[in-house]
PDB file of C-alpha atoms in Angstrom:
ATOM      1  CA  UNK A   1     -28.533 -20.865 -23.021  1.00 88.00           C
ATOM      2  CA  UNK A   2     -26.644 -17.593 -23.210  1.00 93.00           C
ATOM      3  CA  UNK A   3     -25.894 -17.032 -26.939  1.00 95.00           C
ATOM      4  CA  UNK A   4     -22.261 -16.125 -26.250  1.00 96.00           C
ATOM      5  CA  UNK A   5     -21.801 -19.281 -24.206  1.00 95.00           C
ATOM      6  CA  UNK A   6     -23.475 -21.303 -26.966  1.00 96.00           C
ATOM      7  CA  UNK A   7     -21.143 -19.782 -29.564  1.00 96.00           C
ATOM      8  CA  UNK A   8     -18.089 -20.638 -27.470  1.00 96.00           C
ATOM      9  CA  UNK A   9     -19.240 -24.225 -26.967  1.00 96.00           C
ATOM     10  CA  UNK A  10     -19.818 -24.628 -30.691  1.00 96.00           C
ATOM     11  CA  UNK A  11     -16.480 -23.051 -31.640  1.00 96.00           C
ATOM     12  CA  UNK A  12     -14.568 -25.251 -29.194  1.00 95.00           C
ATOM     13  CA  UNK A  13     -16.633 -28.354 -30.061  1.00 95.00           C
ATOM     14  CA  UNK A  14     -17.441 -29.047 -26.409  1.00 95.00           C
ATOM     15  CA  UNK A  15     -19.930 -31.641 -25.172  1.00 95.00           C
ATOM     16  CA  UNK A  16     -19.690 -31.055 -21.413  1.00 95.00           C
ATOM     17  CA  UNK A  17     -22.527 -29.408 -19.495  1.00 95.00           C
ATOM     18  CA  UNK A  18     -21.737 -25.783 -18.558  1.00 95.00           C
ATOM     19  CA  UNK A  19     -21.588 -24.944 -14.853  1.00 95.00           C
ATOM     20  CA  UNK A  20     -21.454 -21.409 -13.409  1.00 94.00           C
ATOM     21  CA  UNK A  21     -17.900 -20.603 -12.383  1.00 89.00           C
ATOM     22  CA  UNK A  22     -19.218 -19.756  -8.902  1.00 84.00           C
ATOM     23  CA  UNK A  23     -22.653 -19.084  -7.461  1.00 83.00           C
ATOM     24  CA  UNK A  24     -21.973 -15.373  -7.951  1.00 84.00           C
ATOM     25  CA  UNK A  25     -21.080 -15.542 -11.647  1.00 85.00           C
ATOM     26  CA  UNK A  26     -23.716 -14.985 -14.328  1.00 89.00           C
ATOM     27  CA  UNK A  27     -21.377 -14.575 -17.323  1.00 93.00           C
ATOM     28  CA  UNK A  28     -18.598 -17.044 -16.498  1.00 95.00           C
ATOM     29  CA  UNK A  29     -18.709 -20.821 -16.698  1.00 96.00           C
ATOM     30  CA  UNK A  30     -16.617 -23.940 -16.530  1.00 95.00           C
ATOM     31  CA  UNK A  31     -17.200 -26.243 -19.475  1.00 96.00           C
ATOM     32  CA  UNK A  32     -15.014 -29.328 -19.380  1.00 94.00           C
ATOM     33  CA  UNK A  33     -11.397 -28.189 -19.436  1.00 93.00           C
ATOM     34  CA  UNK A  34     -12.248 -24.583 -20.297  1.00 96.00           C
ATOM     35  CA  UNK A  35     -13.188 -21.440 -18.387  1.00 96.00           C
ATOM     36  CA  UNK A  36     -15.526 -19.388 -20.562  1.00 97.00           C
ATOM     37  CA  UNK A  37     -16.437 -15.755 -19.936  1.00 96.00           C
ATOM     38  CA  UNK A  38     -18.788 -13.419 -21.796  1.00 96.00           C
ATOM     39  CA  UNK A  39     -19.456  -9.694 -21.889  1.00 95.00           C
ATOM     40  CA  UNK A  40     -21.524  -7.216 -23.883  1.00 95.00           C
ATOM     41  CA  UNK A  41     -20.575  -3.841 -22.346  1.00 94.00           C
ATOM     42  CA  UNK A  42     -17.553  -1.923 -23.634  1.00 92.00           C
ATOM     43  CA  UNK A  43     -15.268  -2.049 -20.582  1.00 91.00           C
ATOM     44  CA  UNK A  44     -15.899  -5.720 -19.683  1.00 93.00           C
ATOM     45  CA  UNK A  45     -15.394  -6.641 -23.359  1.00 95.00           C
ATOM     46  CA  UNK A  46     -12.076  -4.775 -23.396  1.00 94.00           C
ATOM     47  CA  UNK A  47     -10.974  -6.519 -20.208  1.00 93.00           C
ATOM     48  CA  UNK A  48     -11.836  -9.987 -21.547  1.00 95.00           C
ATOM     49  CA  UNK A  49      -9.915  -9.420 -24.770  1.00 95.00           C
ATOM     50  CA  UNK A  50      -6.996  -7.984 -22.790  1.00 96.00           C
ATOM     51  CA  UNK A  51      -6.895 -11.128 -20.659  1.00 96.00           C
ATOM     52  CA  UNK A  52      -6.737 -13.458 -23.666  1.00 96.00           C
ATOM     53  CA  UNK A  53      -3.960 -11.377 -25.206  1.00 96.00           C
ATOM     54  CA  UNK A  54      -2.111 -11.500 -21.887  1.00 97.00           C
ATOM     55  CA  UNK A  55      -2.422 -15.287 -21.685  1.00 97.00           C
ATOM     56  CA  UNK A  56      -1.216 -15.651 -25.277  1.00 96.00           C
ATOM     57  CA  UNK A  57       1.856 -13.553 -24.475  1.00 97.00           C
ATOM     58  CA  UNK A  58       2.488 -15.412 -21.225  1.00 97.00           C
ATOM     59  CA  UNK A  59       2.310 -18.683 -23.146  1.00 96.00           C
ATOM     60  CA  UNK A  60       4.771 -17.401 -25.748  1.00 96.00           C
ATOM     61  CA  UNK A  61       7.164 -16.618 -22.885  1.00 95.00           C
ATOM     62  CA  UNK A  62       6.725 -20.082 -21.372  1.00 94.00           C
ATOM     63  CA  UNK A  63       4.805 -18.718 -18.370  1.00 94.00           C
ATOM     64  CA  UNK A  64       1.382 -20.199 -19.150  1.00 95.00           C
ATOM     65  CA  UNK A  65       0.589 -23.759 -20.255  1.00 92.00           C
ATOM     66  CA  UNK A  66      -1.690 -22.894 -23.184  1.00 92.00           C
ATOM     67  CA  UNK A  67      -3.251 -20.135 -25.258  1.00 94.00           C
ATOM     68  CA  UNK A  68      -6.867 -18.990 -25.174  1.00 93.00           C
ATOM     69  CA  UNK A  69      -9.695 -18.545 -27.668  1.00 96.00           C
ATOM     70  CA  UNK A  70     -12.189 -15.786 -28.387  1.00 96.00           C
ATOM     71  CA  UNK A  71     -15.174 -14.907 -30.571  1.00 96.00           C
ATOM     72  CA  UNK A  72     -17.932 -12.375 -31.140  1.00 95.00           C
ATOM     73  CA  UNK A  73     -21.709 -12.471 -31.359  1.00 95.00           C
ATOM     74  CA  UNK A  74     -22.999  -9.049 -32.329  1.00 92.00           C
ATOM     75  CA  UNK A  75     -21.575  -6.564 -29.834  1.00 91.00           C
ATOM     76  CA  UNK A  76     -20.762  -9.310 -27.340  1.00 95.00           C
ATOM     77  CA  UNK A  77     -17.523 -11.198 -26.850  1.00 97.00           C
ATOM     78  CA  UNK A  78     -16.761 -14.627 -25.437  1.00 97.00           C
ATOM     79  CA  UNK A  79     -13.351 -15.784 -24.340  1.00 97.00           C
ATOM     80  CA  UNK A  80     -12.118 -19.195 -23.274  1.00 97.00           C
ATOM     81  CA  UNK A  81      -9.038 -20.086 -21.275  1.00 96.00           C
ATOM     82  CA  UNK A  82      -7.769 -23.553 -20.397  1.00 93.00           C
ATOM     83  CA  UNK A  83      -8.884 -24.641 -16.945  1.00 93.00           C
ATOM     84  CA  UNK A  84      -6.010 -24.710 -14.458  1.00 93.00           C
ATOM     85  CA  UNK A  85      -6.254 -27.293 -11.693  1.00 93.00           C
ATOM     86  CA  UNK A  86      -5.506 -26.375  -8.110  1.00 96.00           C
ATOM     87  CA  UNK A  87      -6.922 -24.739  -4.990  1.00 97.00           C
ATOM     88  CA  UNK A  88      -7.123 -21.006  -4.501  1.00 97.00           C
ATOM     89  CA  UNK A  89      -5.239 -19.610  -1.537  1.00 98.00           C
ATOM     90  CA  UNK A  90      -8.538 -18.454  -0.056  1.00 98.00           C
ATOM     91  CA  UNK A  91      -9.956 -21.964  -0.069  1.00 97.00           C
ATOM     92  CA  UNK A  92      -6.661 -23.548   1.034  1.00 98.00           C
ATOM     93  CA  UNK A  93      -6.768 -21.390   4.172  1.00 98.00           C
ATOM     94  CA  UNK A  94     -10.454 -22.065   4.877  1.00 98.00           C
ATOM     95  CA  UNK A  95      -9.784 -24.741   7.546  1.00 97.00           C
ATOM     96  CA  UNK A  96      -7.512 -22.284   9.355  1.00 97.00           C
ATOM     97  CA  UNK A  97     -10.156 -19.565   9.350  1.00 96.00           C
ATOM     98  CA  UNK A  98     -12.676 -22.087  10.647  1.00 96.00           C
ATOM     99  CA  UNK A  99     -10.384 -23.260  13.466  1.00 94.00           C
ATOM    100  CA  UNK A 100      -9.622 -26.611  11.833  1.00 96.00           C
ATOM    101  CA  UNK A 101      -5.890 -26.195  11.189  1.00 96.00           C
ATOM    102  CA  UNK A 102      -3.668 -29.226  11.679  1.00 96.00           C
ATOM    103  CA  UNK A 103      -0.133 -29.240  13.152  1.00 95.00           C
ATOM    104  CA  UNK A 104       1.438 -29.158   9.684  1.00 96.00           C
ATOM    105  CA  UNK A 105      -0.638 -26.199   8.426  1.00 97.00           C
ATOM    106  CA  UNK A 106       1.845 -23.566   9.608  1.00 96.00           C
ATOM    107  CA  UNK A 107       4.942 -25.069   7.959  1.00 97.00           C
ATOM    108  CA  UNK A 108       2.998 -25.761   4.773  1.00 97.00           C
ATOM    109  CA  UNK A 109       1.701 -22.179   4.595  1.00 98.00           C
ATOM    110  CA  UNK A 110       5.195 -20.806   5.129  1.00 97.00           C
ATOM    111  CA  UNK A 111       6.460 -22.970   2.267  1.00 97.00           C
ATOM    112  CA  UNK A 112       3.559 -21.871   0.042  1.00 97.00           C
ATOM    113  CA  UNK A 113       4.373 -18.252   0.855  1.00 97.00           C
ATOM    114  CA  UNK A 114       7.971 -18.678  -0.280  1.00 96.00           C
ATOM    115  CA  UNK A 115       6.859 -20.445  -3.476  1.00 97.00           C
ATOM    116  CA  UNK A 116       4.319 -17.691  -4.159  1.00 97.00           C
ATOM    117  CA  UNK A 117       6.971 -14.982  -3.911  1.00 97.00           C
ATOM    118  CA  UNK A 118       9.271 -17.011  -6.161  1.00 96.00           C
ATOM    119  CA  UNK A 119       6.461 -17.153  -8.731  1.00 97.00           C
ATOM    120  CA  UNK A 120       5.846 -13.420  -8.420  1.00 97.00           C
ATOM    121  CA  UNK A 121       9.551 -12.633  -8.820  1.00 96.00           C
ATOM    122  CA  UNK A 122       9.563 -14.763 -12.006  1.00 96.00           C
ATOM    123  CA  UNK A 123       6.638 -12.776 -13.429  1.00 97.00           C
ATOM    124  CA  UNK A 124       8.344  -9.494 -12.615  1.00 97.00           C
ATOM    125  CA  UNK A 125      11.616 -10.668 -14.160  1.00 97.00           C
ATOM    126  CA  UNK A 126       9.704 -11.315 -17.399  1.00 97.00           C
ATOM    127  CA  UNK A 127       8.276  -7.785 -17.382  1.00 97.00           C
ATOM    128  CA  UNK A 128       4.838  -8.559 -15.952  1.00 98.00           C
ATOM    129  CA  UNK A 129       2.625  -7.061 -13.284  1.00 98.00           C
ATOM    130  CA  UNK A 130      -0.496  -9.064 -12.513  1.00 98.00           C
ATOM    131  CA  UNK A 131      -2.686  -6.128 -11.499  1.00 97.00           C
ATOM    132  CA  UNK A 132      -5.150  -7.906  -9.213  1.00 97.00           C
ATOM    133  CA  UNK A 133      -3.324 -10.079  -6.697  1.00 98.00           C
ATOM    134  CA  UNK A 134      -5.885 -11.334  -4.182  1.00 97.00           C
ATOM    135  CA  UNK A 135      -6.509 -14.636  -2.356  1.00 98.00           C
ATOM    136  CA  UNK A 136      -8.842 -16.022  -5.030  1.00 96.00           C
ATOM    137  CA  UNK A 137      -6.363 -15.271  -7.839  1.00 97.00           C
ATOM    138  CA  UNK A 138      -3.525 -17.307  -6.300  1.00 98.00           C
ATOM    139  CA  UNK A 139      -3.714 -20.952  -7.343  1.00 98.00           C
ATOM    140  CA  UNK A 140      -1.915 -23.690  -5.396  1.00 98.00           C
ATOM    141  CA  UNK A 141      -1.154 -26.957  -7.184  1.00 97.00           C
ATOM    142  CA  UNK A 142      -1.729 -30.262  -5.422  1.00 96.00           C
ATOM    143  CA  UNK A 143       1.974 -30.627  -4.651  1.00 95.00           C
ATOM    144  CA  UNK A 144       1.909 -27.144  -3.030  1.00 97.00           C
ATOM    145  CA  UNK A 145       5.139 -26.139  -4.758  1.00 95.00           C
ATOM    146  CA  UNK A 146       3.714 -24.779  -8.011  1.00 96.00           C
ATOM    147  CA  UNK A 147       1.941 -21.451  -7.506  1.00 97.00           C
ATOM    148  CA  UNK A 148       0.144 -19.679 -10.358  1.00 97.00           C
ATOM    149  CA  UNK A 149      -1.601 -16.328 -10.629  1.00 97.00           C
ATOM    150  CA  UNK A 150      -4.888 -16.491 -12.505  1.00 95.00           C
ATOM    151  CA  UNK A 151      -7.281 -13.896 -14.013  1.00 94.00           C
ATOM    152  CA  UNK A 152      -5.105 -11.618 -16.120  1.00 96.00           C
ATOM    153  CA  UNK A 153      -7.659  -9.035 -17.255  1.00 94.00           C
ATOM    154  CA  UNK A 154      -5.727  -6.242 -15.474  1.00 96.00           C
ATOM    155  CA  UNK A 155      -2.213  -7.488 -16.300  1.00 97.00           C
ATOM    156  CA  UNK A 156       0.470  -5.039 -17.402  1.00 97.00           C
ATOM    157  CA  UNK A 157       3.379  -5.674 -19.761  1.00 98.00           C
ATOM    158  CA  UNK A 158       5.354  -3.431 -22.112  1.00 96.00           C
ATOM    159  CA  UNK A 159       4.156  -5.485 -25.101  1.00 96.00           C
ATOM    160  CA  UNK A 160       0.504  -5.367 -23.977  1.00 95.00           C
ATOM    161  CA  UNK A 161      -0.927  -1.841 -24.328  1.00 92.00           C
ATOM    162  CA  UNK A 162      -3.708  -1.121 -21.799  1.00 91.00           C
ATOM    163  CA  UNK A 163      -7.221  -1.153 -23.217  1.00 89.00           C
ATOM    164  CA  UNK A 164      -8.645   0.910 -20.349  1.00 91.00           C
ATOM    165  CA  UNK A 165      -6.804   2.968 -17.691  1.00 95.00           C
ATOM    166  CA  UNK A 166      -5.606   0.840 -14.796  1.00 96.00           C
ATOM    167  CA  UNK A 167      -7.124   2.046 -11.533  1.00 96.00           C
ATOM    168  CA  UNK A 168      -6.281  -0.795  -9.177  1.00 95.00           C
ATOM    169  CA  UNK A 169      -7.588  -4.276  -8.477  1.00 95.00           C
ATOM    170  CA  UNK A 170      -9.428  -5.458  -5.376  1.00 94.00           C
ATOM    171  CA  UNK A 171      -9.292  -2.759  -2.711  1.00 93.00           C
ATOM    172  CA  UNK A 172      -8.034  -4.671   0.331  1.00 94.00           C
ATOM    173  CA  UNK A 173      -4.639  -5.891  -0.974  1.00 97.00           C
ATOM    174  CA  UNK A 174      -3.852  -2.601  -2.743  1.00 97.00           C
ATOM    175  CA  UNK A 175      -0.448  -1.137  -1.888  1.00 97.00           C
ATOM    176  CA  UNK A 176      -0.504   2.210  -0.030  1.00 97.00           C
ATOM    177  CA  UNK A 177       1.287   4.104  -2.802  1.00 97.00           C
ATOM    178  CA  UNK A 178      -1.187   2.809  -5.399  1.00 98.00           C
ATOM    179  CA  UNK A 179      -4.090   3.830  -3.148  1.00 97.00           C
ATOM    180  CA  UNK A 180      -2.573   7.313  -2.923  1.00 97.00           C
ATOM    181  CA  UNK A 181      -2.273   7.549  -6.709  1.00 97.00           C
ATOM    182  CA  UNK A 182      -5.891   6.469  -7.109  1.00 97.00           C
ATOM    183  CA  UNK A 183      -6.932   9.191  -4.664  1.00 97.00           C
ATOM    184  CA  UNK A 184      -4.760  11.923  -6.168  1.00 97.00           C
ATOM    185  CA  UNK A 185      -5.211  11.394  -9.916  1.00 97.00           C
ATOM    186  CA  UNK A 186      -8.253  11.704 -12.230  1.00 96.00           C
ATOM    187  CA  UNK A 187     -10.168   8.507 -13.118  1.00 94.00           C
ATOM    188  CA  UNK A 188      -8.842   8.582 -16.680  1.00 95.00           C
ATOM    189  CA  UNK A 189      -5.211   8.480 -15.526  1.00 97.00           C
ATOM    190  CA  UNK A 190      -3.510   5.147 -16.153  1.00 96.00           C
ATOM    191  CA  UNK A 191      -1.462   3.918 -13.185  1.00 97.00           C
ATOM    192  CA  UNK A 192       1.648   1.856 -13.807  1.00 97.00           C
ATOM    193  CA  UNK A 193       2.281  -0.819 -11.216  1.00 97.00           C
ATOM    194  CA  UNK A 194       5.667  -1.539  -9.639  1.00 97.00           C
ATOM    195  CA  UNK A 195       7.326  -4.672  -8.341  1.00 97.00           C
ATOM    196  CA  UNK A 196       7.241  -3.243  -4.823  1.00 97.00           C
ATOM    197  CA  UNK A 197       3.489  -2.588  -5.009  1.00 98.00           C
ATOM    198  CA  UNK A 198       2.818  -6.162  -6.062  1.00 98.00           C
ATOM    199  CA  UNK A 199       5.037  -7.582  -3.337  1.00 97.00           C
ATOM    200  CA  UNK A 200       2.856  -5.672  -0.888  1.00 98.00           C
ATOM    201  CA  UNK A 201      -0.318  -7.034  -2.521  1.00 98.00           C
ATOM    202  CA  UNK A 202       0.880 -10.631  -2.354  1.00 98.00           C
ATOM    203  CA  UNK A 203       1.815 -10.315   1.313  1.00 98.00           C
ATOM    204  CA  UNK A 204      -1.526  -8.645   2.045  1.00 98.00           C
ATOM    205  CA  UNK A 205      -3.401 -11.405   0.202  1.00 98.00           C
ATOM    206  CA  UNK A 206      -1.613 -14.126   2.189  1.00 98.00           C
ATOM    207  CA  UNK A 207      -2.233 -12.304   5.457  1.00 98.00           C
ATOM    208  CA  UNK A 208      -5.912 -11.896   4.568  1.00 97.00           C
ATOM    209  CA  UNK A 209      -6.383 -15.551   3.632  1.00 98.00           C
ATOM    210  CA  UNK A 210      -4.563 -16.779   6.754  1.00 98.00           C
ATOM    211  CA  UNK A 211      -6.242 -14.524   9.324  1.00 97.00           C
ATOM    212  CA  UNK A 212      -9.604 -13.869   7.681  1.00 96.00           C
ATOM    213  CA  UNK A 213      -9.129 -10.177   8.558  1.00 95.00           C
ATOM    214  CA  UNK A 214      -8.795  -7.608   5.779  1.00 93.00           C
ATOM    215  CA  UNK A 215      -5.286  -6.128   5.753  1.00 93.00           C
ATOM    216  CA  UNK A 216      -6.847  -2.726   5.004  1.00 89.00           C
ATOM    217  CA  UNK A 217      -8.828  -2.607   8.273  1.00 86.00           C
ATOM    218  CA  UNK A 218     -12.240  -3.434   9.599  1.00 83.00           C
ATOM    219  CA  UNK A 219     -14.285  -1.045   7.465  1.00 84.00           C
ATOM    220  CA  UNK A 220     -16.206  -1.987   4.328  1.00 82.00           C
ATOM    221  CA  UNK A 221     -17.663   0.335   1.730  1.00 85.00           C
ATOM    222  CA  UNK A 222     -21.241   1.122   2.748  1.00 84.00           C
ATOM    223  CA  UNK A 223     -23.576   3.834   3.933  1.00 81.00           C
ATOM    224  CA  UNK A 224     -21.026   5.506   6.211  1.00 88.00           C
ATOM    225  CA  UNK A 225     -17.807   4.475   4.417  1.00 90.00           C
ATOM    226  CA  UNK A 226     -16.912   5.639   0.928  1.00 92.00           C
ATOM    227  CA  UNK A 227     -14.330   4.177  -1.409  1.00 92.00           C
ATOM    228  CA  UNK A 228     -12.272   7.310  -0.698  1.00 94.00           C
ATOM    229  CA  UNK A 229     -12.369   6.501   3.023  1.00 93.00           C
ATOM    230  CA  UNK A 230     -11.155   2.976   2.348  1.00 94.00           C
ATOM    231  CA  UNK A 231      -8.300   4.136   0.102  1.00 95.00           C
ATOM    232  CA  UNK A 232      -7.260   6.636   2.799  1.00 96.00           C
ATOM    233  CA  UNK A 233      -7.175   3.749   5.290  1.00 94.00           C
ATOM    234  CA  UNK A 234      -4.900   1.835   2.923  1.00 96.00           C
ATOM    235  CA  UNK A 235      -2.680   4.786   1.978  1.00 96.00           C
ATOM    236  CA  UNK A 236      -2.016   5.722   5.611  1.00 95.00           C
ATOM    237  CA  UNK A 237      -2.216   2.282   7.247  1.00 94.00           C
ATOM    238  CA  UNK A 238      -4.301   3.927   9.956  1.00 93.00           C
ATOM    239  CA  UNK A 239      -6.677   0.998  10.393  1.00 93.00           C
ATOM    240  CA  UNK A 240      -4.397  -1.942   9.703  1.00 93.00           C
ATOM    241  CA  UNK A 241      -5.225  -4.690  12.230  1.00 94.00           C
ATOM    242  CA  UNK A 242      -2.540  -5.964  14.567  1.00 95.00           C
ATOM    243  CA  UNK A 243      -1.194  -9.488  14.531  1.00 96.00           C
ATOM    244  CA  UNK A 244      -2.275  -9.945  18.139  1.00 96.00           C
ATOM    245  CA  UNK A 245      -5.892  -9.243  17.196  1.00 94.00           C
ATOM    246  CA  UNK A 246      -6.032 -11.400  14.067  1.00 96.00           C
ATOM    247  CA  UNK A 247      -3.447 -14.184  13.856  1.00 95.00           C
ATOM    248  CA  UNK A 248      -4.772 -17.741  14.281  1.00 95.00           C
ATOM    249  CA  UNK A 249      -1.522 -18.621  16.077  1.00 96.00           C
ATOM    250  CA  UNK A 250       1.852 -16.873  16.553  1.00 96.00           C
ATOM    251  CA  UNK A 251       4.227 -17.563  13.670  1.00 97.00           C
ATOM    252  CA  UNK A 252       7.367 -15.430  13.914  1.00 96.00           C
ATOM    253  CA  UNK A 253       8.716 -16.448  10.512  1.00 95.00           C
ATOM    254  CA  UNK A 254       5.507 -15.835   8.577  1.00 97.00           C
ATOM    255  CA  UNK A 255       4.721 -12.582  10.381  1.00 97.00           C
ATOM    256  CA  UNK A 256       8.259 -11.271   9.814  1.00 95.00           C
ATOM    257  CA  UNK A 257       8.075 -12.163   6.126  1.00 95.00           C
ATOM    258  CA  UNK A 258       4.698 -10.501   5.577  1.00 97.00           C
ATOM    259  CA  UNK A 259       5.597  -7.415   7.601  1.00 96.00           C
ATOM    260  CA  UNK A 260       8.754  -6.911   5.538  1.00 96.00           C
ATOM    261  CA  UNK A 261       6.799  -6.994   2.291  1.00 97.00           C
ATOM    262  CA  UNK A 262       4.008  -4.796   3.698  1.00 96.00           C
ATOM    263  CA  UNK A 263       6.069  -1.786   4.763  1.00 96.00           C
ATOM    264  CA  UNK A 264       4.033   1.370   4.154  1.00 95.00           C
ATOM    265  CA  UNK A 265       7.083   2.936   2.507  1.00 95.00           C
ATOM    266  CA  UNK A 266       7.862   1.089  -0.756  1.00 95.00           C
ATOM    267  CA  UNK A 267      11.511   2.164  -0.588  1.00 94.00           C
ATOM    268  CA  UNK A 268      11.958   0.121   2.606  1.00 93.00           C
ATOM    269  CA  UNK A 269       9.900  -2.842   1.411  1.00 93.00           C
ATOM    270  CA  UNK A 270      11.721  -6.164   1.190  1.00 83.00           C
ATOM    271  CA  UNK A 271      12.891  -7.255  -2.246  1.00 80.00           C
ATOM    272  CA  UNK A 272      13.721 -10.821  -1.213  1.00 67.00           C
ATOM    273  CA  UNK A 273      12.903 -13.138   1.639  1.00 60.00           C
ATOM    274  CA  UNK A 274      13.983 -11.506   4.920  1.00 55.00           C
ATOM    275  CA  UNK A 275      15.610 -13.360   7.795  1.00 50.00           C
ATOM    276  CA  UNK A 276      13.106 -14.432  10.475  1.00 46.00           C
ATOM    277  CA  UNK A 277      13.310 -12.677  13.793  1.00 42.00           C
ATOM    278  CA  UNK A 278      12.217 -13.871  17.208  1.00 38.00           C
ATOM    279  CA  UNK A 279       9.153 -12.141  18.576  1.00 38.00           C
ATOM    280  CA  UNK A 280       8.607 -11.480  22.266  1.00 31.00           C
TER     281      UNK A 280
END
């Protein structure tokens, strides 16, 4: 057993069998009612400790149900956060992406979208920016009215000094103005997020989960596409897919809502839920 995992299990007095968080994780596990992560390199260690501090502060503000735990083994760090029940937005939309949507899927997704923006507005009102809004970091409770944002290792708050410079979260939901800053500033420059940038990211994440098509375009980083190319796509919107090419079904209300939050110009981006319009 990984020594950091073993130390966490002993410290928390757990008896459950550890399971990898996903098939892709090698240093993150679920153990009973806890999510345990480990790291030994400097930047991952800093991010893990930042996340626990963020959760502790969120809890103190009444925005998270519990605090976390942490410990060290040599140069390594383990952290543990209470497991939060629910379904990620990515998995909730899986039947839609597979062509198995039911007649009530559209109305339910519209309601989830409104609840998600309410949750984001509440975070912003408390001085927070999540830093990595993406479909797998949006958690939907069973009643589909309680939406939570998980994984706070990139979170920003005035009372939470950054441990490493913020240079964006997952590429695809990144707001155009943040992509431009990433392109135009040195790697050591810390980027402060804005409410408008995160509204874009949430809309992009919902669009991505619903359609299965990246909101940034069809290109992925590879032999012929650099990360600079991808950020230029995002900053300019030059490869953003159309609704006609990607939507599972026409939904004027949802498309209007997401378009309003995904304006390329942050000064024209919606700040609250826009009024639906009829599409031709």
